[in-house]
Amino acid sequence: MTSQERFSVHSQLEHLQAKYVGTGHADSTKFEWAVNQHRDSHALYVGFDSLSSFFAVAENEAVGRVKFSSLQKMIQPCGPPPPKEDD
Amino acid sequence: MANLGSAGGLHMYALTLQRASGVTGAVFGNFSAPRQQEIAVARGKILELCRPDDNGKVLTVVASEVFGTIRSIATFRLTGGNRDYLVVGSDSGRIVILEFVADKGGWERVHCETFGKSGVRRIVPGQYVATDPRGRAVMVGAVEKQKLVYILNRDSAARLTISSPLEAHKSASLTFALVGVDVGFENPIFAALEVDMDEVETDPDTHEPLFEKVLTFYELDLGLNHVVRKWSDAVDPTANLLVAVPGGADGPGGVLVCAENFIVYKNHGHADKRCPLPRRKDLPPEQGLLLVASAVHRQRDLFFIVVQSEAGDLYKVTVQTDGEDKDAVSEVKVRYLDSVPTCVALCILRSGFLFCASEFGNSGFYQFQGVGEDDESPSCSSLTFEGGDEAAAAAARARRGAVVELEPRPLRNLLHVDDIDSLCPMIDAKLLELGERGAPPSLVSLCGRSARSTLRVVQHGLSVSDLAVSELPGNPNAVWTVKKRKSDQFDAYIVVSFVNATLVLSIGETVEEVSDSGLKPDTPTLVVALLGEDSLVQVYPAGIYHVRADGRASEWRPPRGKPIVQASANNRQVAVGLQGGEVVYFELDETGTLAELDKKDPRPSRRRDLGLEVSCLELGRVPDGRARSRFLAVGGLDSTIRILSLDPDECMNVLAVLALPAQAESAALASLQLGRPGTPPALFLCIGLSNGVMLRARIDQRSGQLSDTRTRFLGGKPARLFRTSLGGGDGVLALSSRSWVLYSLAGALHTTPLSYVPLDAGASFASEHCPEGLVAIAGNTLRIVSVDRLGDAFTSEAVPLRYTPRRMAHHSVSGHVVVIESDHNALSADEKEEEADGMLMEACVGVPRGGAGKWASAIRVLDLAARRTLSVIELAENEAAVSVAAVPLRERGGETFIVVGTVKDMTLHPRTLTCGYLHVYQFAEGNTQLNLVHKTQVEDVPAAIAPFGGRVLVGVGSGLRIYEMGAKKLLRKAELKGLPTMVQSLHVISSQRIVVGDLSESFHFVHYKRADNTLTVFADDIAPRWLTAACPLDAHSLAGADKFGNIFVCRLPREVSDDADDAALMAASAGRDDLALNGAPSKAEEVVQFHVGETVTSLQKVSLGPGCAEVILYTTLFGGIGALLPLTSREDVELLTALEMHVRQEAPPLCGREQLFFRSAYFPVKACVDGDYLTLFNSLPAAEQKTIADDLDRTPAEISKKLEELAARIL
């Protein structure tokens, strides 16, 4: 692999990284990883009606309320980010 | 299950028996024709078109499975068009635009453009679709980041065109709602509720996230062909819903932003108008009130908006404009309208009806009686908040007195017209035999939520409602209905034949006996029919009696000693069979006289030897526009049936002979509309045999040849068939020990039993009150019935419950069922009386909320044969029942006790509890009541209980315990700790082997060593599965289902030993209390894998009726019922797999999701053929069917016969 090819692969990866939110990379922190997991899950709860109905029955809430709280939780699913370590 | 034990691969055939009835979305539109009031209803993976009929009953026109998840639907209409298109946002990663083609009787895909990966993903659009109110553009949005705009237009041939997508992405932005703003014919604008997730800060005091929710207007610049963020403005952080206000010439435009407790009118360049919502009295002030559904009604001169709160209250929102400036909003008013169950979607029909698609339970159809213009209803106005700014709103929120309170009341503005039956949510189900032995079993299902909960007894069969039941003087043996003249719409007489007499009843306001019909009363009758325009023919053993309208009568007598034994007649023809085997055929000539045309002896050479008799005759109806039915079917005692030609030039020639497995008892010719609309109807000969089997063969319209014979077992008695009309066409009533009907609906042929008493004879019945009914004889009663809701193969009867049912146990000794009910966030019966005295109609208006961590729960004993509750025990002190089992206890001489697991003060997020209890109940008072024997405290959730050799096996949190019955409490005898999450289900396979279903980590196989009294995990599953249901198939295999809608079968490999010593040695966790990662030494294999698409709530290995194979029956949360049938021959597997592959090529699913990908949504589909998908084969055009069949070396008829056989093996 020439250096140019390597560079192109690298930039392609970066492009994909930006395109597909939540794919993670070598420098992903545990926090980012967890946030992505939670956001993916909550997006599924909203998008897959069977699950929101399932939760609505368990919690005895309206389906609309369950979907709304799932979306609200997506904003910051794992609490505030840990303080950045200065480098 | 023969195939399960064999070493060969297990292969399943999955088929839906009853499609889901829960609703996930609904929109109003004119889809099939201009001005046709219709509703498109999404039910998860099913798209339905519903239409209210003249009586206000909502009927399903067509239901299509899309093999994908429908997440959102919206309609649009091109300018100047008169029909609506449907845009579907699904999990296909494609935008799909559908048009309803009335000629084909179904939806057709107009456009399908790929924009992303398939699946429910957070950045792939499909979650939201919004259309421009003028039909110029559509926006598809994802939950996060992506939004795409497509421009819609017409080409020169007036076909709909779609542009390439225009991006309106913004990374890290979370979308809550999306709507098309009405701007008249200016550039289209879409409004979105968004949060930028990168701009979140944390409140230093409360540690709550602080974020800004904004309303953003995206403008599509049609000139420049791009999308810009035009305007963005902050809204309340609890905003969740947008409603577009009619604009252009109709209103001010802009949007209503619905947030907790408030509605705000917002528009670009316009001041906000904020209006609070009237709140229920019992709603705690700290709890927000969310709006969950909305509908907009627009007429030429007015519009109004209806919104619904999460509690179910409907509000009418009025947007008042200034006198001169139509675009300036002066006031927003919210007025309480009525209370109906909470909906996922509301649709206002132009005809003044409101369709409420309930999120759970039956959907409602209401008519507007008023629009809440009386001044008594609680209402709020934006004017009370001078200026409507944030500070004033906050101040008002603080002033508790300013809140307008409402008390739910009976419907005042709406009139309830119809209920659309729904089993959703189906929480658990058990197939039980409730009636006498041999009767088909019923599916006892726990449905509904909170105050609308029911226990439903679901039976296979069409629902039949009695219109009249009257006793007759004896046991009649046949019944007919006749009209007075051919042009009449309704029947005039019911003719009943007894052993030695005939009774004629006239149909009017009442049904009463008459003697002026002209028919002979003192003889049994073989057949009665209307002949020609207005004359009647009566065939009786001694002759044929032809009565004209003017009273003139003529008679034909058979030769002496040869009475008539069989007869058939239609409007122009009569055929009689004489004793000894002669068939005489008559036809009405031009002068209106009945003329004998020809004589024919069916088997002249063998008559004398065998004394062969005619066992049945059938002429069929005269086809519309023809002079005669061309075929006569003659059944003989030699177990054959012949088709004779009735064409004048080859009259009584034998065209075809079919040998039968048993003697033909009766026959019926029916022409049924199959396949796509527009194809000519096909003629079928149905033959009822003496062994209770019905044969159905297709008759070639030209040659009279019989082909494509199908069989169906009806019941234990000889099958008698009667020609009727059903579903607007021909139908057949088939009677054996069970009553069945055969009819065609939407191009498909249905053979369905009736949920009714066994019948002896029947005929069609049409009157003013009942245009399409049946008149039938059962014993000595005459019954006039109507068959409701053709196409729904299941009927259900409901027994009301108090709280959400959770589980049930069957007490086999008495046959009674114990149901546990518990509601979170609710008040128990005694608390309710204190807090909200006088709450009425809980089923309609809901119950007051108790708050998180508050529970109401009850244990109920029911007698299902009588469909009634025997006793109820209400649990006190915030206890909630979570599990139940009927357990025979060794210490009490094997008497069956009911063990109920409960939790006290449980909260859901996160799960905490004070403690759990195991209640032991003993049956008393003739098994009608439960008496508490004792309570045993446990420290975690006892989510699963099972009997285990006279002892009780209990899953307590993540531990498994064996308890023995003691005098004061249950005594712990053995324990296994450290299962991964929580024991969800327990299955005892043998006295040594137990399978534990873990809540999130699938199955664990546990060995119980009696000598050491130890429990050891020796094998587990490889995949992490969030189990919802499970059932053991044999000693090594289990079927399981998870909450994402997958069904799987996992099996222990043969070589796995359950020797606990080996296992203990090999286990990674040996000597430790908790299991390490991948703890068990052996692993189960997955042998079958299938994605159903809806959360599966119960699994059972059962046979659904006499003559049916053993299947895995599943039920889903949305109320669907389905089955997996193990395929028994290699040949079938190969054929069906190949067919599935071909159908994938020829019939791609409607909403763009590939069937193979859908069935593999979470795990790749394995060893399972999708029967629902294969049934699409029958709706393919004939040429494509032929191509597929040729590739498979079969004929299309053989393939559809195979599919029908498989379906008949299940049910």
mmCIF file of N, CA and C in Angstrom, chain B residues 416-513:
data_model
loop_
_atom_site.group_PDB
_atom_site.id
_atom_site.type_symbol
_atom_site.label_atom_id
_atom_site.label_comp_id
_atom_site.label_asym_id
_atom_site.label_seq_id
_atom_site.Cartn_x
_atom_site.Cartn_y
_atom_site.Cartn_z
ATOM 1 N N HIS B 416 -71.014 7.929 20.259
ATOM 2 C CA HIS B 416 -70.280 6.716 19.933
ATOM 3 C C HIS B 416 -71.045 5.920 18.882
ATOM 4 N N VAL B 417 -70.404 5.601 17.778
ATOM 5 C CA VAL B 417 -71.082 4.915 16.672
ATOM 6 C C VAL B 417 -70.619 3.472 16.546
ATOM 7 N N ASP B 418 -69.320 3.264 16.623
ATOM 8 C CA ASP B 418 -68.807 1.912 16.380
ATOM 9 C C ASP B 418 -67.512 1.711 17.155
ATOM 10 N N ASP B 419 -67.249 0.447 17.443
ATOM 11 C CA ASP B 419 -65.995 0.056 18.060
ATOM 12 C C ASP B 419 -65.264 -0.849 17.081
ATOM 13 N N ILE B 420 -63.995 -0.625 16.884
ATOM 14 C CA ILE B 420 -63.230 -1.534 16.037
ATOM 15 C C ILE B 420 -62.449 -2.427 16.978
ATOM 16 N N ASP B 421 -62.811 -3.687 16.984
ATOM 17 C CA ASP B 421 -62.298 -4.635 17.961
ATOM 18 C C ASP B 421 -60.776 -4.752 17.892
ATOM 19 N N SER B 422 -60.142 -4.778 19.049
ATOM 20 C CA SER B 422 -58.696 -4.938 19.070
ATOM 21 C C SER B 422 -58.287 -5.758 20.283
ATOM 22 N N LEU B 423 -57.390 -6.686 20.068
ATOM 23 C CA LEU B 423 -56.882 -7.500 21.171
ATOM 24 C C LEU B 423 -55.645 -6.867 21.796
ATOM 25 N N CYS B 424 -55.156 -5.795 21.211
ATOM 26 C CA CYS B 424 -53.932 -5.139 21.664
ATOM 27 C C CYS B 424 -54.185 -4.423 22.981
ATOM 28 N N PRO B 425 -53.369 -4.500 23.976
ATOM 29 C CA PRO B 425 -52.181 -5.326 24.079
ATOM 30 C C PRO B 425 -52.527 -6.720 24.597
ATOM 31 N N MET B 426 -52.010 -7.714 23.944
ATOM 32 C CA MET B 426 -52.234 -9.082 24.393
ATOM 33 C C MET B 426 -51.023 -9.452 25.250
ATOM 34 N N ILE B 427 -51.245 -9.626 26.532
ATOM 35 C CA ILE B 427 -50.126 -9.742 27.454
ATOM 36 C C ILE B 427 -49.755 -11.188 27.718
ATOM 37 N N ASP B 428 -50.737 -12.054 27.697
ATOM 38 C CA ASP B 428 -50.448 -13.480 27.854
ATOM 39 C C ASP B 428 -51.623 -14.241 27.257
ATOM 40 N N ALA B 429 -51.393 -15.464 26.878
ATOM 41 C CA ALA B 429 -52.480 -16.277 26.320
ATOM 42 C C ALA B 429 -52.195 -17.737 26.585
ATOM 43 N N LYS B 430 -53.261 -18.502 26.741
ATOM 44 C CA LYS B 430 -53.152 -19.941 26.959
ATOM 45 C C LYS B 430 -54.260 -20.611 26.179
ATOM 46 N N LEU B 431 -53.926 -21.686 25.494
ATOM 47 C CA LEU B 431 -54.949 -22.433 24.775
ATOM 48 C C LEU B 431 -55.525 -23.469 25.730
ATOM 49 N N LEU B 432 -56.822 -23.351 25.999
ATOM 50 C CA LEU B 432 -57.456 -24.251 26.970
ATOM 51 C C LEU B 432 -58.715 -24.850 26.372
ATOM 52 N N GLU B 433 -59.045 -26.043 26.833
ATOM 53 C CA GLU B 433 -60.302 -26.647 26.414
ATOM 54 C C GLU B 433 -61.368 -26.252 27.420
ATOM 55 N N LEU B 434 -62.294 -25.444 26.989
ATOM 56 C CA LEU B 434 -63.296 -24.922 27.915
ATOM 57 C C LEU B 434 -64.605 -25.678 27.812
ATOM 58 N N GLY B 435 -64.956 -26.065 26.617
ATOM 59 C CA GLY B 435 -66.241 -26.738 26.426
ATOM 60 C C GLY B 435 -66.116 -28.221 26.708
ATOM 61 N N GLU B 436 -67.039 -28.973 26.103
ATOM 62 C CA GLU B 436 -67.002 -30.415 26.291
ATOM 63 C C GLU B 436 -65.814 -30.996 25.519
ATOM 64 N N ARG B 437 -65.537 -32.234 25.801
ATOM 65 C CA ARG B 437 -64.410 -32.903 25.149
ATOM 66 C C ARG B 437 -64.622 -32.944 23.639
ATOM 67 N N GLY B 438 -63.553 -32.812 22.905
ATOM 68 C CA GLY B 438 -63.667 -32.903 21.460
ATOM 69 C C GLY B 438 -63.942 -31.562 20.802
ATOM 70 N N ALA B 439 -64.464 -30.608 21.559
ATOM 71 C CA ALA B 439 -64.714 -29.283 20.982
ATOM 72 C C ALA B 439 -63.370 -28.598 20.765
ATOM 73 N N PRO B 440 -63.283 -27.753 19.757
ATOM 74 C CA PRO B 440 -62.006 -27.082 19.525
ATOM 75 C C PRO B 440 -61.637 -26.198 20.716
ATOM 76 N N PRO B 441 -60.362 -26.142 21.049
ATOM 77 C CA PRO B 441 -59.952 -25.352 22.222
ATOM 78 C C PRO B 441 -60.068 -23.850 21.977
ATOM 79 N N SER B 442 -60.110 -23.096 23.058
ATOM 80 C CA SER B 442 -60.183 -21.632 22.953
ATOM 81 C C SER B 442 -58.885 -21.027 23.460
ATOM 82 N N LEU B 443 -58.537 -19.908 22.883
ATOM 83 C CA LEU B 443 -57.352 -19.191 23.320
ATOM 84 C C LEU B 443 -57.789 -18.168 24.363
ATOM 85 N N VAL B 444 -57.402 -18.432 25.608
ATOM 86 C CA VAL B 444 -57.756 -17.512 26.688
ATOM 87 C C VAL B 444 -56.657 -16.463 26.753
ATOM 88 N N SER B 445 -57.001 -15.218 26.462
ATOM 89 C CA SER B 445 -55.939 -14.222 26.382
ATOM 90 C C SER B 445 -56.205 -13.057 27.317
ATOM 91 N N LEU B 446 -55.114 -12.543 27.850
ATOM 92 C CA LEU B 446 -55.176 -11.392 28.747
ATOM 93 C C LEU B 446 -54.911 -10.155 27.910
ATOM 94 N N CYS B 447 -55.887 -9.277 27.807
ATOM 95 C CA CYS B 447 -55.774 -8.126 26.922
ATOM 96 C C CYS B 447 -56.056 -6.842 27.687
ATOM 97 N N GLY B 448 -55.613 -5.754 27.092
ATOM 98 C CA GLY B 448 -55.983 -4.446 27.596
ATOM 99 C C GLY B 448 -55.078 -3.956 28.703
ATOM 100 N N ARG B 449 -55.304 -2.714 29.069
ATOM 101 C CA ARG B 449 -54.461 -2.107 30.082
ATOM 102 C C ARG B 449 -55.324 -1.283 31.014
ATOM 103 N N SER B 450 -54.924 -1.248 32.254
ATOM 104 C CA SER B 450 -55.577 -0.432 33.271
ATOM 105 C C SER B 450 -57.080 -0.712 33.310
ATOM 106 N N ALA B 451 -57.896 0.315 33.330
ATOM 107 C CA ALA B 451 -59.334 0.092 33.526
ATOM 108 C C ALA B 451 -60.005 -0.528 32.308
ATOM 109 N N ARG B 452 -59.336 -0.564 31.165
ATOM 110 C CA ARG B 452 -59.942 -1.161 29.981
ATOM 111 C C ARG B 452 -59.491 -2.612 29.793
ATOM 112 N N SER B 453 -58.968 -3.224 30.837
ATOM 113 C CA SER B 453 -58.472 -4.593 30.701
ATOM 114 C C SER B 453 -59.606 -5.583 30.555
ATOM 115 N N THR B 454 -59.351 -6.617 29.786
ATOM 116 C CA THR B 454 -60.325 -7.689 29.646
ATOM 117 C C THR B 454 -59.598 -9.014 29.557
ATOM 118 N N LEU B 455 -60.320 -10.061 29.895
ATOM 119 C CA LEU B 455 -59.859 -11.391 29.570
ATOM 120 C C LEU B 455 -60.716 -11.822 28.388
ATOM 121 N N ARG B 456 -60.084 -12.214 27.317
ATOM 122 C CA ARG B 456 -60.872 -12.556 26.133
ATOM 123 C C ARG B 456 -60.741 -14.031 25.813
ATOM 124 N N VAL B 457 -61.864 -14.617 25.527
ATOM 125 C CA VAL B 457 -61.879 -16.002 25.082
ATOM 126 C C VAL B 457 -61.958 -15.949 23.561
ATOM 127 N N VAL B 458 -60.845 -16.283 22.916
ATOM 128 C CA VAL B 458 -60.749 -16.139 21.461
ATOM 129 C C VAL B 458 -60.954 -17.500 20.818
ATOM 130 N N GLN B 459 -61.870 -17.561 19.877
ATOM 131 C CA GLN B 459 -62.132 -18.826 19.209
ATOM 132 C C GLN B 459 -61.987 -18.680 17.718
ATOM 133 N N HIS B 460 -61.554 -19.766 17.097
ATOM 134 C CA HIS B 460 -61.457 -19.761 15.650
ATOM 135 C C HIS B 460 -62.872 -19.859 15.099
ATOM 136 N N GLY B 461 -63.279 -18.883 14.353
ATOM 137 C CA GLY B 461 -64.618 -18.908 13.785
ATOM 138 C C GLY B 461 -65.116 -17.501 13.565
ATOM 139 N N LEU B 462 -66.023 -17.364 12.593
ATOM 140 C CA LEU B 462 -66.608 -16.058 12.337
ATOM 141 C C LEU B 462 -67.629 -15.762 13.419
ATOM 142 N N SER B 463 -67.736 -14.516 13.795
ATOM 143 C CA SER B 463 -68.728 -14.190 14.806
ATOM 144 C C SER B 463 -70.096 -14.118 14.134
ATOM 145 N N VAL B 464 -71.081 -14.692 14.801
ATOM 146 C CA VAL B 464 -72.430 -14.788 14.256
ATOM 147 C C VAL B 464 -73.356 -14.145 15.264
ATOM 148 N N SER B 465 -74.238 -13.257 14.808
ATOM 149 C CA SER B 465 -75.175 -12.695 15.774
ATOM 150 C C SER B 465 -76.604 -13.127 15.430
ATOM 151 N N ASP B 466 -77.315 -13.490 16.462
ATOM 152 C CA ASP B 466 -78.699 -13.924 16.322
ATOM 153 C C ASP B 466 -79.586 -12.738 16.001
ATOM 154 N N LEU B 467 -80.432 -12.878 14.990
ATOM 155 C CA LEU B 467 -81.461 -11.859 14.769
ATOM 156 C C LEU B 467 -82.794 -12.354 15.307
ATOM 157 N N ALA B 468 -83.026 -13.660 15.173
ATOM 158 C CA ALA B 468 -84.257 -14.243 15.709
ATOM 159 C C ALA B 468 -84.040 -15.728 15.923
ATOM 160 N N VAL B 469 -84.568 -16.241 17.012
ATOM 161 C CA VAL B 469 -84.556 -17.683 17.266
ATOM 162 C C VAL B 469 -85.979 -18.072 17.624
ATOM 163 N N SER B 470 -86.590 -19.011 16.884
ATOM 164 C CA SER B 470 -87.945 -19.411 17.243
ATOM 165 C C SER B 470 -88.053 -20.924 17.218
ATOM 166 N N GLU B 471 -88.893 -21.426 18.098
ATOM 167 C CA GLU B 471 -89.073 -22.876 18.182
ATOM 168 C C GLU B 471 -90.080 -23.313 17.140
ATOM 169 N N LEU B 472 -89.886 -24.531 16.638
ATOM 170 C CA LEU B 472 -90.780 -25.082 15.639
ATOM 171 C C LEU B 472 -91.484 -26.298 16.240
ATOM 172 N N PRO B 473 -92.596 -26.687 15.667
ATOM 173 C CA PRO B 473 -93.344 -27.811 16.253
ATOM 174 C C PRO B 473 -92.602 -29.141 16.192
ATOM 175 N N GLY B 474 -91.677 -29.334 15.328
ATOM 176 C CA GLY B 474 -90.949 -30.605 15.273
ATOM 177 C C GLY B 474 -89.529 -30.356 14.852
ATOM 178 N N ASN B 475 -88.833 -31.419 14.488
ATOM 179 C CA ASN B 475 -87.472 -31.257 13.996
ATOM 180 C C ASN B 475 -87.485 -31.194 12.474
ATOM 181 N N PRO B 476 -87.333 -30.030 11.906
ATOM 182 C CA PRO B 476 -87.361 -29.943 10.450
ATOM 183 C C PRO B 476 -86.084 -30.519 9.843
ATOM 184 N N ASN B 477 -86.128 -30.848 8.554
ATOM 185 C CA ASN B 477 -84.910 -31.355 7.938
ATOM 186 C C ASN B 477 -84.376 -30.488 6.817
ATOM 187 N N ALA B 478 -85.106 -29.468 6.419
ATOM 188 C CA ALA B 478 -84.552 -28.574 5.395
ATOM 189 C C ALA B 478 -85.242 -27.227 5.462
ATOM 190 N N VAL B 479 -84.566 -26.222 4.910
ATOM 191 C CA VAL B 479 -85.122 -24.872 4.911
ATOM 192 C C VAL B 479 -84.677 -24.146 3.643
ATOM 193 N N TRP B 480 -85.579 -23.339 3.091
ATOM 194 C CA TRP B 480 -85.236 -22.522 1.925
ATOM 195 C C TRP B 480 -85.824 -21.138 2.104
ATOM 196 N N THR B 481 -85.309 -20.186 1.363
ATOM 197 C CA THR B 481 -85.946 -18.874 1.303
ATOM 198 C C THR B 481 -86.238 -18.601 -0.168
ATOM 199 N N VAL B 482 -87.361 -17.986 -0.442
ATOM 200 C CA VAL B 482 -87.675 -17.607 -1.831
ATOM 201 C C VAL B 482 -88.196 -16.186 -1.861
ATOM 202 N N LYS B 483 -87.941 -15.556 -2.997
ATOM 203 C CA LYS B 483 -88.475 -14.214 -3.225
ATOM 204 C C LYS B 483 -89.835 -14.341 -3.867
ATOM 205 N N LYS B 484 -90.590 -13.235 -3.905
ATOM 206 C CA LYS B 484 -91.889 -13.252 -4.579
ATOM 207 C C LYS B 484 -91.710 -13.077 -6.072
ATOM 208 N N ARG B 485 -90.839 -12.167 -6.454
ATOM 209 C CA ARG B 485 -90.527 -12.037 -7.878
ATOM 210 C C ARG B 485 -89.042 -11.811 -8.045
ATOM 211 N N LYS B 486 -88.587 -12.053 -9.264
ATOM 212 C CA LYS B 486 -87.152 -12.095 -9.502
ATOM 213 C C LYS B 486 -86.481 -10.765 -9.191
ATOM 214 N N SER B 487 -87.207 -9.649 -9.463
ATOM 215 C CA SER B 487 -86.578 -8.343 -9.303
ATOM 216 C C SER B 487 -86.551 -7.901 -7.836
ATOM 217 N N ASP B 488 -87.230 -8.642 -6.962
ATOM 218 C CA ASP B 488 -87.245 -8.256 -5.551
ATOM 219 C C ASP B 488 -85.835 -8.312 -4.961
ATOM 220 N N GLN B 489 -85.634 -7.405 -4.017
ATOM 221 C CA GLN B 489 -84.323 -7.383 -3.370
ATOM 222 C C GLN B 489 -84.306 -8.359 -2.182
ATOM 223 N N PHE B 490 -85.463 -8.526 -1.556
ATOM 224 C CA PHE B 490 -85.494 -9.301 -0.320
ATOM 225 C C PHE B 490 -86.365 -10.542 -0.483
ATOM 226 N N ASP B 491 -86.098 -11.513 0.389
ATOM 227 C CA ASP B 491 -86.862 -12.751 0.356
ATOM 228 C C ASP B 491 -88.262 -12.524 0.908
ATOM 229 N N ALA B 492 -89.229 -13.332 0.394
ATOM 230 C CA ALA B 492 -90.606 -13.187 0.847
ATOM 231 C C ALA B 492 -91.026 -14.318 1.771
ATOM 232 N N TYR B 493 -90.551 -15.555 1.494
ATOM 233 C CA TYR B 493 -90.988 -16.701 2.281
ATOM 234 C C TYR B 493 -89.798 -17.496 2.809
ATOM 235 N N ILE B 494 -89.997 -18.074 3.974
ATOM 236 C CA ILE B 494 -89.094 -19.114 4.459
ATOM 237 C C ILE B 494 -89.900 -20.403 4.403
ATOM 238 N N VAL B 495 -89.393 -21.413 3.735
ATOM 239 C CA VAL B 495 -90.097 -22.684 3.624
ATOM 240 C C VAL B 495 -89.331 -23.719 4.437
ATOM 241 N N VAL B 496 -90.028 -24.363 5.361
ATOM 242 C CA VAL B 496 -89.398 -25.344 6.235
ATOM 243 C C VAL B 496 -90.039 -26.694 5.963
ATOM 244 N N SER B 497 -89.228 -27.712 5.745
ATOM 245 C CA SER B 497 -89.779 -29.037 5.454
ATOM 246 C C SER B 497 -89.582 -29.960 6.649
ATOM 247 N N PHE B 498 -90.678 -30.632 7.037
ATOM 248 C CA PHE B 498 -90.626 -31.638 8.105
ATOM 249 C C PHE B 498 -90.750 -33.011 7.472
ATOM 250 N N VAL B 499 -90.785 -34.031 8.323
ATOM 251 C CA VAL B 499 -90.857 -35.395 7.794
ATOM 252 C C VAL B 499 -92.123 -35.594 6.970
ATOM 253 N N ASN B 500 -93.233 -34.966 7.392
ATOM 254 C CA ASN B 500 -94.474 -35.216 6.663
ATOM 255 C C ASN B 500 -95.242 -33.926 6.376
ATOM 256 N N ALA B 501 -94.627 -32.814 6.470
ATOM 257 C CA ALA B 501 -95.350 -31.562 6.237
ATOM 258 C C ALA B 501 -94.379 -30.472 5.802
ATOM 259 N N THR B 502 -94.937 -29.400 5.273
ATOM 260 C CA THR B 502 -94.130 -28.255 4.866
ATOM 261 C C THR B 502 -94.770 -27.007 5.457
ATOM 262 N N LEU B 503 -93.951 -26.169 6.013
ATOM 263 C CA LEU B 503 -94.424 -24.963 6.675
ATOM 264 C C LEU B 503 -93.911 -23.765 5.883
ATOM 265 N N VAL B 504 -94.816 -22.828 5.582
ATOM 266 C CA VAL B 504 -94.400 -21.630 4.850
ATOM 267 C C VAL B 504 -94.559 -20.426 5.769
ATOM 268 N N LEU B 505 -93.480 -19.677 5.908
ATOM 269 C CA LEU B 505 -93.503 -18.491 6.772
ATOM 270 C C LEU B 505 -93.250 -17.282 5.897
ATOM 271 N N SER B 506 -93.985 -16.210 6.138
ATOM 272 C CA SER B 506 -93.732 -15.016 5.330
ATOM 273 C C SER B 506 -92.838 -14.069 6.112
ATOM 274 N N ILE B 507 -91.991 -13.364 5.395
ATOM 275 C CA ILE B 507 -91.033 -12.458 6.033
ATOM 276 C C ILE B 507 -91.567 -11.041 5.912
ATOM 277 N N GLY B 508 -91.787 -10.432 7.007
ATOM 278 C CA GLY B 508 -92.234 -9.041 6.992
ATOM 279 C C GLY B 508 -91.677 -8.378 8.214
ATOM 280 N N GLU B 509 -92.485 -7.580 8.867
ATOM 281 C CA GLU B 509 -92.061 -7.008 10.143
ATOM 282 C C GLU B 509 -91.777 -8.130 11.134
ATOM 283 N N THR B 510 -92.673 -9.142 11.098
ATOM 284 C CA THR B 510 -92.433 -10.340 11.885
ATOM 285 C C THR B 510 -92.444 -11.516 10.918
ATOM 286 N N VAL B 511 -92.012 -12.658 11.395
ATOM 287 C CA VAL B 511 -92.049 -13.856 10.563
ATOM 288 C C VAL B 511 -93.212 -14.709 11.044
ATOM 289 N N GLU B 512 -94.229 -14.919 10.182
ATOM 290 C CA GLU B 512 -95.366 -15.718 10.629
ATOM 291 C C GLU B 512 -95.830 -16.662 9.533
ATOM 292 N N GLU B 513 -96.557 -17.687 9.994
ATOM 293 C CA GLU B 513 -96.995 -18.735 9.088
ATOM 294 C C GLU B 513 -98.074 -18.203 8.144
#
